[in-house]
XYZ file of C-alpha atoms in Angstrom:
265
model
C 9.968 -11.672 87.177
C 9.740 -8.813 89.755
C 9.197 -4.847 88.316
C 13.014 -3.921 87.844
C 13.854 -7.668 86.141
C 10.859 -6.530 83.077
C 11.798 -3.323 82.516
C 15.618 -5.166 81.906
C 14.394 -8.133 79.676
C 12.176 -5.205 77.769
C 15.020 -3.342 77.383
C 12.770 -0.275 78.664
C 15.355 2.824 78.910
C 14.609 6.766 79.727
C 11.274 8.239 79.355
C 10.479 4.364 77.840
C 11.547 3.290 81.211
C 9.174 5.406 83.288
C 6.231 4.866 80.976
C 6.410 1.540 80.905
C 6.796 1.120 85.464
C 3.340 3.008 84.497
C 1.725 0.618 83.050
C 2.763 -1.881 85.292
C 1.426 -0.318 88.641
C -1.958 0.415 86.699
C -2.163 -3.623 85.753
C -1.226 -4.886 89.081
C -3.791 -2.024 91.101
C -6.521 -2.977 88.456
C -5.716 -7.403 89.334
C -5.014 -6.660 93.201
C -8.142 -4.371 93.638
C -10.105 -5.477 90.809
C -11.314 -2.468 89.720
C -11.210 -0.379 85.942
C -7.495 0.931 85.382
C -6.773 3.160 82.119
C -2.880 4.556 81.780
C -2.870 7.874 80.310
C -2.883 7.661 76.270
C -0.310 6.146 74.250
C 1.497 6.354 71.217
C 1.271 3.167 68.606
C 4.930 2.648 69.635
C 4.205 2.342 73.158
C 1.503 0.795 72.836
C 3.819 -2.277 71.150
C 6.173 -1.910 74.170
C 3.173 -2.157 76.453
C 2.080 -5.611 74.671
C 5.185 -6.832 74.786
C 5.845 -5.764 78.500
C 2.429 -7.409 79.605
C 3.340 -10.631 77.931
C 5.907 -11.035 79.950
C 4.320 -10.156 83.208
C 1.783 -13.106 82.033
C -1.015 -11.088 81.699
C -3.527 -12.498 78.906
C -4.946 -9.708 76.015
C -8.512 -10.525 77.920
C -7.657 -8.433 80.586
C -7.082 -5.506 78.973
C -8.181 -3.802 76.033
C -6.580 -0.365 74.422
C -9.491 2.157 72.690
C -9.244 6.097 71.641
C -12.539 6.922 71.971
C -13.541 5.029 68.557
C -12.500 2.065 66.349
C -9.405 2.838 64.582
C -7.599 5.808 66.984
C -4.278 5.978 66.766
C -3.426 7.277 70.491
C -5.132 4.657 72.591
C -5.523 4.237 76.337
C -4.555 0.444 77.800
C -7.461 -0.160 79.702
C -7.461 -3.033 82.326
C -10.220 -4.890 83.161
C -11.753 -6.489 86.571
C -13.213 -9.990 86.106
C -16.611 -8.495 86.765
C -16.166 -6.146 83.356
C -17.228 -7.598 80.070
C -14.649 -6.701 77.169
C -17.804 -5.677 74.961
C -19.064 -3.001 77.500
C -15.850 -1.829 78.879
C -15.737 0.933 76.789
C -18.063 2.727 78.143
C -16.161 2.561 81.727
C -13.235 3.885 79.942
C -12.311 7.605 81.632
C -11.821 9.975 78.593
C -14.266 12.213 76.948
C -14.836 13.900 73.359
C -14.546 17.875 72.779
C -15.553 19.369 69.792
C -13.965 22.776 68.867
C -16.104 24.549 65.811
C -14.360 26.916 64.356
C -14.869 29.463 60.959
C -14.107 27.104 57.813
C -11.564 29.886 56.858
C -9.433 29.882 59.538
C -8.543 26.548 58.317
C -6.923 25.509 61.490
C -4.898 22.432 61.407
C -3.577 19.852 63.427
C -0.736 21.620 64.780
C -2.215 24.757 65.007
C -4.545 22.421 67.755
C -1.839 21.120 69.481
C 0.257 24.107 69.804
C -2.811 25.344 71.742
C -3.522 22.743 74.165
C 0.492 22.833 74.946
C 0.567 26.139 75.596
C -2.233 25.939 78.162
C -0.101 23.481 79.774
C -2.387 20.015 78.651
C 0.498 17.466 78.527
C 0.649 14.981 74.906
C -0.480 12.087 77.404
C -3.408 13.681 78.286
C -4.392 13.931 74.578
C -5.662 11.159 72.174
C -6.581 11.634 68.419
C -6.659 15.253 66.823
C -9.761 15.023 64.012
C -9.748 18.133 61.969
C -12.125 18.792 59.956
C -13.205 22.023 57.940
C -15.125 23.645 60.194
C -14.635 21.883 63.426
C -11.510 19.539 65.349
C -13.083 16.199 67.432
C -10.478 15.298 70.679
C -10.473 12.391 72.190
C -8.896 13.298 75.600
C -8.415 12.466 79.347
C -12.097 12.873 81.481
C -9.630 14.615 83.555
C -8.234 17.203 81.418
C -11.679 17.677 79.637
C -13.872 20.435 81.972
C -10.933 22.635 82.260
C -10.657 22.274 78.855
C -14.466 23.093 78.826
C -14.363 26.088 80.314
C -11.048 27.422 79.094
C -10.263 27.080 75.819
C -11.609 29.386 73.474
C -8.962 29.972 70.598
C -6.412 28.138 68.223
C -3.463 30.492 67.361
C -5.842 33.380 66.329
C -9.225 31.452 65.747
C -11.974 31.564 68.235
C -13.123 28.124 68.669
C -16.508 27.586 70.717
C -16.296 24.125 72.629
C -18.540 21.598 73.479
C -18.583 17.963 74.927
C -20.439 15.520 72.350
C -21.168 11.565 72.681
C -17.810 9.575 70.958
C -20.859 7.936 68.612
C -21.067 11.409 67.283
C -17.120 11.379 66.511
C -16.265 13.111 62.429
C -13.185 11.251 61.407
C -11.970 12.757 58.183
C -10.766 10.829 55.404
C -6.904 10.257 55.692
C -5.245 11.907 52.248
C -3.099 9.282 51.340
C -1.457 9.051 48.212
C -1.049 6.018 46.654
C 2.345 4.714 44.406
C 2.293 2.574 42.530
C 6.831 0.853 41.945
C 8.921 -2.014 40.985
C 11.865 -2.583 43.600
C 14.332 -5.155 43.606
C 13.566 -7.214 46.912
C 11.160 -6.877 49.475
C 14.314 -5.117 51.764
C 13.478 -2.119 53.573
C 15.489 0.103 52.307
C 14.583 -0.502 48.894
C 10.677 0.059 49.967
C 12.124 3.093 52.081
C 12.568 4.261 48.722
C 9.861 4.049 47.258
C 7.295 4.765 50.089
C 9.702 8.246 51.182
C 10.873 9.233 47.468
C 14.145 9.476 48.018
C 17.612 7.388 47.209
C 18.300 3.876 48.326
C 21.312 5.127 50.340
C 19.595 7.677 51.733
C 16.910 5.420 52.963
C 19.623 2.622 54.568
C 21.291 5.509 56.690
C 17.437 6.780 57.701
C 17.856 3.513 58.859
C 20.863 3.110 60.918
C 19.892 6.029 62.702
C 17.102 4.535 64.428
C 14.736 7.043 63.381
C 12.489 4.187 60.966
C 9.948 1.249 62.746
C 8.435 -1.234 61.042
C 4.758 -1.799 62.632
C 5.864 0.744 65.065
C 8.727 -1.266 66.115
C 12.514 0.828 65.416
C 14.349 -1.103 62.910
C 17.658 -0.723 61.800
C 18.557 -3.739 59.691
C 17.714 -1.959 56.230
C 17.554 -5.635 54.879
C 14.765 -6.739 57.161
C 12.290 -7.871 54.767
C 8.481 -6.526 54.292
C 5.288 -8.097 53.458
C 1.799 -6.540 52.397
C -0.078 -5.126 55.636
C 3.314 -3.953 56.960
C 3.366 0.004 57.928
C 6.542 1.421 57.968
C 7.704 5.560 59.402
C 10.141 7.835 59.892
C 10.613 10.223 62.244
C 10.202 13.354 59.642
C 9.491 11.876 56.792
C 5.633 10.772 58.148
C 4.802 7.101 57.215
C 2.865 3.987 54.852
C 1.590 1.288 54.079
C 3.021 -1.358 52.278
C -0.568 -2.285 50.664
C 0.267 -5.103 48.047
C 2.517 -7.259 46.709
C 2.698 -8.502 43.189
C 4.490 -10.803 41.007
C 7.875 -10.371 39.292
C 8.153 -8.773 35.817
C 9.726 -9.643 33.305
C 13.494 -7.904 34.421
C 12.792 -9.878 37.747
C 11.721 -7.550 40.137
C 8.525 -7.320 42.112
C 5.977 -4.986 41.510
C 4.484 -3.137 44.861
C 1.288 -0.351 45.789
C 2.609 1.439 48.546
C -0.248 4.085 50.425
C 1.759 6.768 51.777
C -0.339 9.811 54.179
C 0.464 13.100 53.277
């Protein structure tokens, strides 16, 4: 199947179609030249789309990996491997760098401060991986194509002054995620019922949110309120954040199902 057919089959439109066409080009370049090739950084949703596309294209999962500078990274590059590069050592070849931006703790900078500052400098989101903010520093995973520019030119976020240096990936500070654990009972494991708990909203409002196309289950858009969830599923909604259904218990005397939700705040 040619590129157009693959993109049609996957249902890619607009910006997603452009991005996935670029992914295919990168995969084909790696295969034809037998060299390591990486995409820009991909969001979790784009990673799922990439996996679907590569599967349709007949590219085995052993021919690529997703890497964002550390285990568990949310934003990653798709890194295509030549046959001479072992997966175990491939991450060292991935074209990314880790920068640490230090600041005074009293400045209380947030993820939004750093992202806004970088966008203001003309750095597009595709060149940025995760931004991990701690009390007095932020570690950023970036494409190596912009690393030198940032080291030389990035000196502030908001009103705060920054001291920016390169660090080794194994020195990354990974802050503990702020989460809220919610225990509840639901009439069923339908998406609208669990969203009502996870996002603290009326079930009818949750159903409307799902129908609007703003909800994703495991990073795939879902517009069906009656989709049944299982433990381990992650649900996100634009404007409302995300939660994970961490535990599904037994039935109560009233026939309701006990659940535990971990909401990221």
